[in-house]
Structures are given as structure tokens and as C-alpha cells.
Short mmCIF file of C-alpha atoms (C1' of nucleotides) in Angstrom, two decimals:
data_model
loop_
_atom_site.label_atom_id
_atom_site.label_comp_id
_atom_site.label_asym_id
_atom_site.label_seq_id
_atom_site.Cartn_x
_atom_site.Cartn_y
_atom_site.Cartn_z
CA UNK A 2 61.29 47.28 72.92
CA UNK A 3 62.46 49.45 75.82
CA UNK A 4 63.92 52.94 75.42
CA UNK A 5 63.85 54.43 72.01
CA UNK A 6 66.96 56.42 71.33
CA UNK A 7 69.78 57.63 73.53
CA UNK A 8 70.16 58.64 77.14
CA UNK A 9 68.46 61.91 78.04
CA UNK A 10 68.91 62.43 81.67
CA UNK A 11 69.82 66.04 81.47
CA UNK A 12 67.20 66.71 78.80
CA UNK A 13 64.20 64.79 80.18
CA UNK A 14 64.33 66.42 83.60
CA UNK A 15 63.79 70.00 82.43
CA UNK A 16 61.24 68.81 79.80
CA UNK A 17 59.20 67.17 82.49
CA UNK A 18 59.14 70.27 84.59
CA UNK A 19 58.26 72.40 81.55
CA UNK A 20 55.39 70.13 80.62
CA UNK A 21 54.13 70.01 84.17
CA UNK A 22 54.20 73.75 84.36
CA UNK A 23 52.18 74.26 81.19
CA UNK A 24 49.66 71.52 82.00
CA UNK A 25 49.21 72.41 85.73
CA UNK A 26 48.59 76.06 84.75
CA UNK A 27 46.12 75.16 82.03
CA UNK A 28 44.08 72.38 83.64
CA UNK A 29 45.00 72.50 87.32
CA UNK A 30 47.23 70.16 89.33
CA UNK A 31 44.51 67.73 90.30
CA UNK A 32 43.07 67.45 86.76
CA UNK A 33 46.46 66.56 85.20
CA UNK A 34 47.64 62.96 85.25
CA UNK A 35 51.18 61.65 85.29
CA UNK A 36 50.44 60.01 81.95
CA UNK A 37 49.50 63.29 80.34
CA UNK A 38 52.75 64.84 81.45
CA UNK A 39 54.64 61.82 80.19
CA UNK A 40 52.89 61.98 76.83
CA UNK A 41 53.80 65.62 76.43
CA UNK A 42 57.42 64.75 77.05
CA UNK A 43 57.33 61.72 74.79
CA UNK A 44 57.98 59.13 77.41
CA UNK A 45 56.11 56.54 79.44
CA UNK A 46 54.59 57.42 82.78
CA UNK A 47 56.97 55.26 84.76
CA UNK A 48 59.98 57.15 83.45
CA UNK A 49 58.82 60.31 85.34
CA UNK A 50 59.71 58.61 88.58
CA UNK A 51 63.43 58.82 87.72
CA UNK A 52 63.09 62.54 88.17
CA UNK A 53 60.49 63.05 90.85
CA UNK A 54 59.57 60.92 93.83
CA UNK A 55 55.89 61.67 93.29
CA UNK A 56 53.42 64.06 91.74
CA UNK A 57 53.24 66.33 94.77
CA UNK A 58 57.02 66.86 94.71
CA UNK A 59 56.75 67.94 91.07
CA UNK A 60 54.34 70.65 92.13
CA UNK A 61 56.31 71.81 95.15
CA UNK A 62 59.51 72.02 93.11
CA UNK A 63 57.84 74.31 90.55
CA UNK A 64 56.41 76.61 93.11
CA UNK A 65 59.64 76.73 95.14
CA UNK A 66 61.74 77.47 92.03
CA UNK A 67 59.37 80.26 91.12
CA UNK A 68 59.46 81.89 94.56
CA UNK A 69 63.16 81.58 94.85
CA UNK A 70 63.64 83.12 91.46
CA UNK A 71 61.32 85.89 92.44
CA UNK A 72 63.20 86.60 95.63
CA UNK A 73 66.53 86.52 93.80
CA UNK A 74 65.31 88.91 91.15
CA UNK A 75 63.72 91.58 93.37
CA UNK A 76 66.31 93.99 94.50
CA UNK A 77 65.71 96.78 96.92
CA UNK A 78 68.32 99.47 97.51
CA UNK A 79 67.39 100.83 100.91
CA UNK A 80 69.72 103.83 100.35
CA UNK A 81 67.46 105.11 97.59
CA UNK A 82 64.41 107.32 98.35
CA UNK A 83 61.32 105.30 99.29
CA UNK A 84 59.45 106.75 96.33
CA UNK A 85 62.08 105.46 94.02
CA UNK A 86 62.19 102.04 95.71
CA UNK A 87 58.39 101.81 95.47
CA UNK A 88 58.34 102.68 91.81
CA UNK A 89 61.09 100.11 91.10
CA UNK A 90 59.13 97.50 93.01
CA UNK A 91 55.91 98.16 91.05
CA UNK A 92 57.56 98.06 87.73
CA UNK A 93 59.58 94.97 88.65
CA UNK A 94 56.56 93.02 89.93
CA UNK A 95 54.49 93.65 86.80
CA UNK A 96 57.40 92.85 84.45
CA UNK A 97 58.56 89.76 86.31
CA UNK A 98 55.14 88.26 86.62
CA UNK A 99 54.35 89.10 83.00
CA UNK A 100 57.21 86.95 81.83
CA UNK A 101 56.07 83.75 83.57
CA UNK A 102 52.30 83.67 83.73
CA UNK A 103 52.13 79.91 84.10
CA UNK A 104 54.38 79.84 87.20
CA UNK A 105 52.44 82.76 88.69
CA UNK A 106 49.14 81.10 88.09
CA UNK A 107 50.30 77.90 89.72
CA UNK A 108 51.86 79.66 92.66
CA UNK A 109 48.59 81.39 93.47
CA UNK A 110 46.10 78.69 92.56
CA UNK A 111 47.61 75.39 93.68
CA UNK A 112 48.44 76.29 97.27
CA UNK A 113 45.51 74.22 98.50
CA UNK A 114 46.98 71.08 96.82
CA UNK A 115 50.15 71.31 98.94
CA UNK A 116 50.59 69.11 101.91
CA UNK A 117 50.98 71.08 105.18
CA UNK A 118 54.81 71.21 105.35
CA UNK A 119 55.08 72.15 101.73
CA UNK A 120 52.46 74.82 102.11
CA UNK A 121 54.32 76.26 105.04
CA UNK A 122 57.53 76.40 103.08
CA UNK A 123 55.98 78.25 100.10
CA UNK A 124 54.10 80.50 102.35
CA UNK A 125 57.32 81.54 104.10
CA UNK A 126 58.81 82.54 100.77
CA UNK A 127 55.79 84.51 99.84
CA UNK A 128 55.84 86.38 103.14
CA UNK A 129 59.49 87.23 102.60
CA UNK A 130 58.61 88.77 99.27
CA UNK A 131 55.75 90.78 100.84
CA UNK A 132 58.20 91.91 103.44
CA UNK A 133 60.25 93.70 100.83
CA UNK A 134 57.29 95.92 99.91
CA UNK A 135 56.34 96.39 103.49
CA UNK A 136 59.80 97.67 104.45
CA UNK A 137 59.60 100.17 101.61
CA UNK A 138 56.28 101.46 102.91
CA UNK A 139 57.63 101.63 106.41
CA UNK A 140 60.64 103.60 105.30
CA UNK A 141 58.46 106.04 103.31
CA UNK A 142 56.17 106.53 106.36
CA UNK A 143 59.14 107.16 108.65
CA UNK A 144 60.33 109.85 106.31
CA UNK A 145 56.87 111.33 105.85
CA UNK A 146 56.86 110.58 102.16
CA UNK A 147 53.93 108.23 102.37
CA UNK A 148 50.74 108.45 104.38
CA UNK A 149 49.31 104.93 104.62
CA UNK A 150 46.95 103.81 107.36
CA UNK A 151 48.43 100.36 107.69
CA UNK A 152 51.60 99.10 106.02
CA UNK A 153 50.56 95.42 106.08
CA UNK A 154 47.15 96.13 104.60
CA UNK A 155 48.58 98.36 101.97
CA UNK A 156 51.16 95.72 101.07
CA UNK A 157 48.44 93.15 100.43
CA UNK A 158 46.34 95.65 98.53
CA UNK A 159 49.20 96.68 96.25
CA UNK A 160 50.39 93.14 95.55
CA UNK A 161 46.86 91.89 94.82
CA UNK A 162 46.41 94.80 92.44
CA UNK A 163 49.70 94.27 90.67
CA UNK A 164 49.32 90.52 90.35
CA UNK A 165 45.90 91.06 88.86
CA UNK A 166 47.61 92.47 85.77
CA UNK A 167 48.31 88.87 84.74
CA UNK A 168 44.63 88.09 84.40
CA UNK A 169 43.99 90.52 81.63
CA UNK A 170 47.17 91.84 80.08
CA UNK A 171 48.70 90.19 77.07
CA UNK A 172 51.49 91.62 74.92
CA UNK A 173 50.34 92.91 71.52
CA UNK A 174 47.08 94.34 72.78
CA UNK A 175 45.84 97.85 73.08
CA UNK A 176 48.48 98.77 75.73
CA UNK A 177 52.14 98.14 75.88
CA UNK A 178 53.79 96.74 79.00
CA UNK A 179 55.49 100.05 79.61
CA UNK A 180 52.22 101.90 79.51
CA UNK A 181 50.67 99.49 81.91
CA UNK A 182 53.57 99.86 84.32
CA UNK A 183 53.13 103.63 84.08
CA UNK A 184 49.48 103.46 84.91
CA UNK A 185 49.91 101.12 87.83
CA UNK A 186 52.72 103.17 89.18
CA UNK A 187 50.55 106.26 89.07
CA UNK A 188 47.80 104.38 90.92
CA UNK A 189 50.14 103.03 93.54
CA UNK A 190 51.81 106.32 94.11
CA UNK A 191 48.49 107.91 94.76
CA UNK A 192 47.35 105.05 96.98
CA UNK A 193 50.23 105.57 99.37
CA UNK A 194 49.62 109.26 99.55
CA UNK A 195 52.87 110.20 97.89
CA UNK A 196 52.58 113.84 96.84
CA UNK A 197 55.82 114.20 94.96
CA UNK A 198 55.85 114.38 91.13
CA UNK A 199 53.15 115.13 88.62
CA UNK A 200 49.70 113.53 88.83
CA UNK B 20 18.11 47.87 102.51
CA UNK B 21 17.39 50.97 100.37
CA UNK B 22 16.56 54.43 101.69
CA UNK B 23 16.86 54.90 105.36
CA UNK B 24 14.22 57.30 106.68
CA UNK B 25 11.78 59.67 105.15
CA UNK B 26 11.67 61.53 101.86
CA UNK B 27 13.99 64.50 101.60
CA UNK B 28 13.73 65.96 98.21
CA UNK B 29 13.57 69.56 99.27
CA UNK B 30 16.29 68.98 101.91
CA UNK B 31 18.76 66.98 100.00
CA UNK B 32 19.09 69.39 97.04
CA UNK B 33 20.35 72.31 99.11
CA UNK B 34 22.49 70.08 101.21
CA UNK B 35 24.22 68.78 98.14
CA UNK B 36 24.90 72.30 96.88
CA UNK B 37 26.17 73.34 100.29
CA UNK B 38 28.50 70.34 100.58
CA UNK B 39 29.81 70.87 97.00
CA UNK B 40 30.44 74.51 97.74
CA UNK B 41 32.49 73.71 100.84
CA UNK B 42 34.44 70.89 99.31
CA UNK B 43 35.13 72.56 95.93
CA UNK B 44 36.46 75.61 97.75
CA UNK B 45 38.67 73.62 100.06
CA UNK B 46 40.08 70.95 97.73
CA UNK B 47 39.20 72.11 94.21
CA UNK B 48 36.61 70.94 91.77
CA UNK B 49 38.83 68.31 90.12
CA UNK B 50 40.05 66.89 93.44
CA UNK B 51 36.62 66.35 94.87
CA UNK B 52 34.70 63.19 93.95
CA UNK B 53 30.96 62.74 93.75
CA UNK B 54 31.32 60.10 96.48
CA UNK B 55 32.94 62.66 98.84
CA UNK B 56 30.01 65.01 98.29
CA UNK B 57 27.53 62.26 98.82
CA UNK B 58 29.25 61.15 101.97
CA UNK B 59 29.13 64.70 103.36
CA UNK B 60 25.36 64.77 102.66
CA UNK B 61 24.84 61.25 104.13
CA UNK B 62 23.69 59.66 100.94
CA UNK B 63 25.00 57.27 98.24
CA UNK B 64 26.72 58.72 95.16
CA UNK B 65 23.94 57.67 92.81
CA UNK B 66 21.42 59.74 94.65
CA UNK B 67 23.17 62.92 93.64
CA UNK B 68 21.97 62.41 90.09
CA UNK B 69 18.43 63.10 91.14
CA UNK B 70 19.51 66.68 91.64
CA UNK B 71 22.17 67.35 89.00
CA UNK B 72 22.68 65.90 85.57
CA UNK B 73 26.43 65.69 86.17
CA UNK B 74 29.35 67.04 88.16
CA UNK B 75 30.04 69.94 85.84
CA UNK B 76 26.44 71.23 86.16
CA UNK B 77 26.86 71.25 89.92
CA UNK B 78 29.80 73.60 89.52
CA UNK B 79 28.20 75.84 86.97
CA UNK B 80 25.10 76.23 89.12
CA UNK B 81 27.18 77.26 92.14
CA UNK B 82 28.99 79.88 90.05
CA UNK B 83 26.00 81.22 88.31
CA UNK B 84 24.03 81.53 91.53
CA UNK B 85 26.86 83.41 93.08
CA UNK B 86 27.24 85.86 90.18
CA UNK B 87 23.49 86.40 89.84
CA UNK B 88 23.31 87.06 93.62
CA UNK B 89 26.20 89.50 93.27
CA UNK B 90 24.55 91.36 90.42
CA UNK B 91 21.20 91.49 92.23
CA UNK B 92 22.89 92.83 95.41
CA UNK B 93 25.04 95.56 93.90
CA UNK B 94 23.04 98.70 93.47
CA UNK B 95 24.22 101.78 91.80
CA UNK B 96 22.22 104.97 91.94
CA UNK B 97 23.51 107.02 88.99
CA UNK B 98 21.88 110.13 90.32
CA UNK B 99 24.25 110.21 93.20
CA UNK B 100 27.68 111.82 92.99
CA UNK B 101 30.39 109.59 91.48
CA UNK B 102 32.40 109.77 94.65
CA UNK B 103 29.43 108.53 96.67
CA UNK B 104 28.69 105.78 94.17
CA UNK B 105 32.36 104.68 94.23
CA UNK B 106 32.47 104.59 98.03
CA UNK B 107 29.31 102.54 98.11
CA UNK B 108 30.72 100.14 95.56
CA UNK B 109 33.97 99.67 97.50
CA UNK B 110 32.18 98.99 100.73
CA UNK B 111 29.65 96.75 99.08
CA UNK B 112 32.25 94.69 97.31
CA UNK B 113 34.27 94.02 100.47
CA UNK B 114 31.24 93.27 102.57
CA UNK B 115 29.47 91.01 100.06
CA UNK B 116 32.56 88.99 99.33
CA UNK B 117 33.49 88.67 103.01
CA UNK B 118 30.13 86.90 103.68
CA UNK B 119 30.63 84.17 101.10
CA UNK B 120 34.34 83.34 100.87
CA UNK B 121 33.74 79.81 99.44
CA UNK B 122 31.63 80.99 96.59
CA UNK B 123 34.08 83.79 95.77
CA UNK B 124 36.93 81.36 95.83
CA UNK B 125 35.20 79.01 93.48
CA UNK B 126 34.11 81.73 91.13
CA UNK B 127 37.65 82.85 90.72
CA UNK B 128 39.59 79.61 90.82
CA UNK B 129 37.42 77.10 88.94
CA UNK B 130 36.85 78.99 85.72
CA UNK B 131 39.27 76.73 83.86
CA UNK B 132 37.20 73.70 84.78
CA UNK B 133 34.19 75.10 82.94
CA UNK B 134 33.28 73.80 79.48
CA UNK B 135 33.43 76.62 76.88
CA UNK B 136 29.79 77.52 76.82
CA UNK B 137 29.60 77.57 80.60
CA UNK B 138 32.69 79.66 80.80
CA UNK B 139 31.24 82.13 78.41
CA UNK B 140 28.10 82.44 80.50
CA UNK B 141 29.90 83.13 83.77
CA UNK B 142 32.35 85.45 82.08
CA UNK B 143 29.45 87.55 80.77
CA UNK B 144 28.09 87.87 84.27
CA UNK B 145 31.48 88.92 85.54
CA UNK B 146 31.86 91.57 82.83
CA UNK B 147 28.45 92.88 83.71
CA UNK B 148 29.64 93.40 87.30
CA UNK B 149 32.81 95.07 86.16
CA UNK B 150 30.69 97.29 84.02
CA UNK B 151 29.04 98.74 87.14
CA UNK B 152 32.33 100.01 88.40
CA UNK B 153 33.51 101.17 85.01
CA UNK B 154 30.41 103.29 84.56
CA UNK B 155 31.00 104.99 87.91
CA UNK B 156 34.56 105.78 86.87
CA UNK B 157 33.39 107.17 83.54
CA UNK B 158 30.78 109.33 85.23
CA UNK B 159 33.39 110.70 87.64
CA UNK B 160 35.80 111.50 84.81
CA UNK B 161 33.06 113.25 82.85
CA UNK B 162 32.44 115.48 85.86
CA UNK B 163 36.11 116.06 86.53
CA UNK B 164 35.79 114.40 89.92
CA UNK B 165 38.22 111.58 89.03
CA UNK B 166 41.46 111.65 87.05
CA UNK B 167 42.17 108.09 85.90
CA UNK B 168 44.30 107.27 82.93
CA UNK B 169 42.12 104.40 81.76
CA UNK B 170 38.69 103.41 83.16
CA UNK B 171 39.03 99.71 82.19
CA UNK B 172 42.46 99.25 83.69
CA UNK B 173 41.40 101.11 86.81
CA UNK B 174 38.35 98.91 87.07
CA UNK B 175 40.43 95.78 86.97
CA UNK B 176 42.96 97.25 89.41
CA UNK B 177 40.32 98.15 91.93
CA UNK B 178 38.43 94.89 91.75
CA UNK B 179 41.63 92.79 92.08
CA UNK B 180 42.61 94.81 95.04
CA UNK B 181 39.23 94.56 96.76
CA UNK B 182 38.82 90.82 96.07
CA UNK B 183 42.24 90.35 97.57
CA UNK B 184 40.85 91.23 100.98
CA UNK B 185 39.36 87.71 101.12
CA UNK B 186 42.83 86.12 101.06
CA UNK B 187 43.86 87.56 104.38
CA UNK B 188 40.90 89.10 106.27
CA UNK B 189 39.04 87.05 108.80
CA UNK B 190 36.55 88.44 111.40
CA UNK B 191 37.88 88.58 114.84
CA UNK B 192 41.38 89.61 113.95
CA UNK B 193 43.31 92.75 114.52
CA UNK B 194 40.98 94.82 112.31
CA UNK B 195 37.23 94.98 112.05
CA UNK B 196 35.47 94.79 108.73
CA UNK B 197 34.50 98.41 109.03
CA UNK B 198 38.03 99.47 109.57
CA UNK B 199 39.16 97.42 106.55
CA UNK B 200 36.40 99.03 104.44
CA UNK B 201 37.56 102.45 105.61
CA UNK B 202 41.17 101.76 104.64
CA UNK B 203 40.35 100.35 101.23
CA UNK B 204 38.00 103.22 100.49
CA UNK B 205 40.79 105.67 101.28
CA UNK B 206 43.16 103.85 98.99
CA UNK B 207 40.66 103.66 96.14
CA UNK B 208 39.69 107.33 96.55
CA UNK B 209 43.30 108.32 96.18
CA UNK B 210 43.86 105.90 93.36
CA UNK B 211 41.23 107.57 91.18
CA UNK B 212 42.57 110.96 91.93
CA UNK B 213 39.57 112.13 93.89
CA UNK B 214 40.60 115.25 95.74
CA UNK B 215 37.43 115.78 97.79
CA UNK B 216 37.29 114.95 101.56
CA UNK B 217 40.02 114.51 104.13
CA UNK B 218 43.06 112.40 103.45
"C1'" DG C 28 84.79 44.26 72.48
"C1'" DA C 29 83.07 43.27 77.26
"C1'" DT C 30 81.13 45.17 81.40
"C1'" DT C 31 78.88 48.40 84.04
"C1'" DT C 32 75.59 52.02 84.87
"C1'" DA C 33 71.81 55.03 83.63
"C1'" DT C 34 67.54 55.31 81.44
"C1'" DC C 35 63.23 53.79 79.63
"C1'" DT C 36 59.37 50.51 78.32
"C1'" DG C 37 55.47 48.07 79.25
"C1'" DA C 38 52.80 45.58 82.14
"C1'" DA C 39 50.75 45.24 86.47
"C1'" DC C 40 48.70 46.84 91.01
"C1'" DA C 41 44.87 48.17 93.89
"C1'" DA C 42 42.09 52.06 94.36
"C1'" DC C 43 39.05 55.28 92.67
"C1'" DC C 44 36.55 57.91 89.04
"C1'" DG C 45 31.66 59.63 86.99
"C1'" DT C 46 27.65 57.65 85.87
"C1'" DT C 47 23.75 54.24 85.12
"C1'" DC C 48 20.24 51.28 86.69
"C1'" DC C 49 16.96 48.20 89.31
"C1'" DA C 50 14.92 46.93 93.15
"C1'" DA C 51 13.81 48.37 97.69
"C1'" DA C 52 11.82 51.63 100.78
"C1'" DC C 53 9.26 55.47 101.73
"C1'" DC C 54 5.38 59.14 101.54
"C1'" DA C 55 0.94 60.77 100.06
"C1'" DA C 56 -3.39 60.26 97.79
"C1'" DG C 57 -7.51 57.46 97.02
"C1'" DC D 12 -5.31 49.24 103.03
"C1'" DT D 13 -4.07 49.72 98.48
"C1'" DT D 14 -2.09 52.14 94.90
"C1'" DG D 15 1.25 55.33 92.58
"C1'" DG D 16 5.00 58.20 92.39
"C1'" DT D 17 9.31 59.86 94.47
"C1'" DT D 18 13.60 59.04 96.54
"C1'" DT D 19 17.30 56.15 97.76
"C1'" DG D 20 20.66 52.07 98.35
"C1'" DG D 21 23.81 49.29 96.41
"C1'" DA D 22 25.88 47.08 92.81
"C1'" DA D 23 27.83 47.41 88.51
"C1'" DC D 24 30.00 49.64 84.23
"C1'" DG D 25 34.24 50.74 81.66
"C1'" DG D 26 37.82 53.72 82.30
"C1'" DT D 27 41.58 56.27 84.79
"C1'" DT D 28 44.45 57.19 88.76
"C1'" DG D 29 49.48 57.32 91.05
"C1'" DT D 30 52.98 54.29 91.60
"C1'" DT D 31 56.06 50.07 91.31
"C1'" DC D 32 59.11 47.01 89.04
"C1'" DA D 33 61.40 43.52 86.17
"C1'" DG D 34 63.46 43.43 81.97
"C1'" DA D 35 65.22 45.60 77.78
"C1'" DT D 36 68.21 48.96 75.67
"C1'" DA D 37 71.55 52.40 75.06
"C1'" DA D 38 75.53 55.03 76.57
"C1'" DA D 39 79.80 55.19 79.28
"C1'" DT D 40 83.73 52.99 81.02
"C1'" DC D 41 87.35 49.84 80.94
#
DNA sequence: GATTTATCTGAACAACCGTTCCAAACCAAG
DNA sequence: CTTGGTTTGGAACGGTTGTTCAGATAAATC
């Protein structure tokens, strides 16, 4: 026998990406075989190649989609006060990353499995995202609202701290997402030397 | 022919661990083969099994050694003021991790490749390290030196932020290690609401 | 209902995987 | 110089890897 039932072009594609996302996040790109992905989808390994030229492309596509989504979702209104912009950024980052832990995990862990040109592409997107925060910090410094020693270093510090939430926070635990966002916003506000508001 | 020259029992062992450390950090545990490690050492793959029962043990040993070293190196004098203890911790963490980027990378990235009992062991060591920082924060709160909302959350936030230094900082760049430690200490001090000292 | 087109199966490919084992080669002790 | 133990080379094991492809099947078109 050949195919089992029906034609599933528009169904199989997304299912392959979904399976790859889950499996890559759980076991790592290198540890997951094309046959495992196919099995999860309910298809033979060869069929995957109707949707991706090779395994590497599957990974790149997942990472690129994630980063593009991230950049589309972050919105920074530079007419607002820097403190407001910063608070929005902090809450956004935590919320957005919390909703897609697998994609976040892959985007941070599988960079070394990218071929050079793919790595460069993803890295560019990441830097663009960092740039959003850096501009907020610059604006705050220009207005005297923030007092940070180095905008770049502070950017990396804040993002590392915020992304770290994903390693321990799960819904339904001791703390709600809102509460976590509150706490991290408090920490970030203090970090940048913002004196406005209650402590 | 069999062996080439000499007997190298006490040489080969460390060389295998060193090669595994470098390769695992660069390409990931799953992506590195025993033959690659052997080649780096200048030996056949079979010879590795005089020094490790299997590939997994090689990984666990590297991670355990790193964590044990870390726990041995961190020293916290609980008779000192919490602010002093915290500053020492921040500077220590950055300095220690900067000296062994490969081991740090592996210890954070390869946890998912550990079998359950090995994972539990490494996780215990990691929690013990986090405990050092958490106790400092507790002590500072008890004395009213710090004002943090949640010691556990703050612990994770600080460690994520400090460990993040390894992703961008390299010696010989724009900033010296001392300067980086200064900046991170300033950020952490503000984060915990410590009001003492200059801003 | 016949023909075309998209999709999938199942087998095959060469290469590589972790691990085992025996004989060969070496060093050190007697 | 011989013996004994340690260390290694090299081949072999069964199994898995990413990828290709001809042929089979189903859906879409006419």
C-alpha cells in the first residue's frame, strides 16, 4: 500500500513543524531523528521531504518564525515616557515567552546547530529585538529618568534575567503570571535607577 | 600494529575529558561522537572505554566536576554584612564562570541529555549553589538591608542575569572583567533595594 | 469516467553510531 | 631476559542516521 487516506498537504505541513518544535525542545535538534518526527505526525520519514528540503531547514524555519513573531508582537511607542515603555517591554517579554516555551528554548539552545549563514540571519533578528530595549534605555538616560552605566550591558542583563523566567515559572504554581511580571518589573525599575513610583 | 608509543594511562584520561569538554560545548553532546573525541585525543574509539563506562558517564562526570568545583570555590562568610556577602557573590559568580565558559555552557545546556538519576544529582548541586545566594538575601531582609519581594524569585533573577555575562563577554573587548563586575554589582545592589553606598 | 497532479509508502543507500573484544604492543618488576 | 599486567589498535557487532526515489494511491480536473 502507499498513502493511507486522503491528501493532507495543508494539514501535514503544520503538523510536521509542530512535532519538530516539541521534539527539538525536549530532546535537542541533534538527538531527534527525521523518523521520530515522522512517527509523531503519523507518516513515513520520506514524506517529510515534501515539506522541507532537509533537517537543518526545519530548524531554521522554526527559529526564524519565532523571531519574526517576536519582532511583530513587540511594540514600542516612543512618544510614551521611557519608564512606561520599559514597563511595557518587561511585561511583554515575560508574557510572550511564557506562551511559547518550546520555541524560546529552541531559539536559545540550538544556535550552535545552525550553519553559518543561518546563524547570521537569526542573530540579526535577535539583535534587532535587543535594539528595542536598548533604545528605551537610551531615551530614559537622555531624559535623566534612568541612570545606567552602559545601555548595551544593561540590555543584555535585563533580557537574560527576563528570559530566565521560563526556566522555573509554570502556570498554576505558587505565583501567578501577573505577580511574576510585577516582581520583575520592580527589579528592572530599580536596576535602571528609575526613582519614580513606589518601591 | 597496536599501540604506538608508550603507556599513557595518567595522560590519556585527562585529555579525554578535556576533548569531550571542548567538543560538547561547541557541538552539543548528542552531536559529538566517541570517534570524534578519540580523534582529538589521538587514539582509537575503543580506547576511550578504558576511562569511561559509556558516553553518558563522560557527560555526567564533566557536569558533576564543574558543580563540585563551583560549590567548593564559593565561600560565604555569614558573619559579614549581607551587602558585603552579596557583592562578593556577584563578583565571584562572574569571575568563576568567565574562567570556564565551556563547562558552564555544558552544565546549562546538556541537562536534558542526562538520564533521570544523573539529572537529579546535578540538579541537587545546582540548588545547593542557589541556596547560598538565597541565604544571603534572607539575611539581608531580616536585617532590613534589602527589600526584595521574594527571595527565591530574586535568586533566580540574579543568577540568570549573572550567568548571561558568559554569552557576550570576552576578555580583550571594550570592557575589562573588573568593569563588568562593577556594573553588575551596581545593578544587583539596586535590584535588591539596597540603599547603602553611592549610586 | 478518464486523466492529471499532489501526496505518501516502503525500500534502499552509504555513512555513521556506541560499544565490545582479541590480539598486539608497551612498560615495569623479578 | 623473562614474565605479568596495562594500554591500545583495529576489526567487528547490530542498529540508526539523513536522504533519495520509483511506484502506488488518492484527490482534483476535465
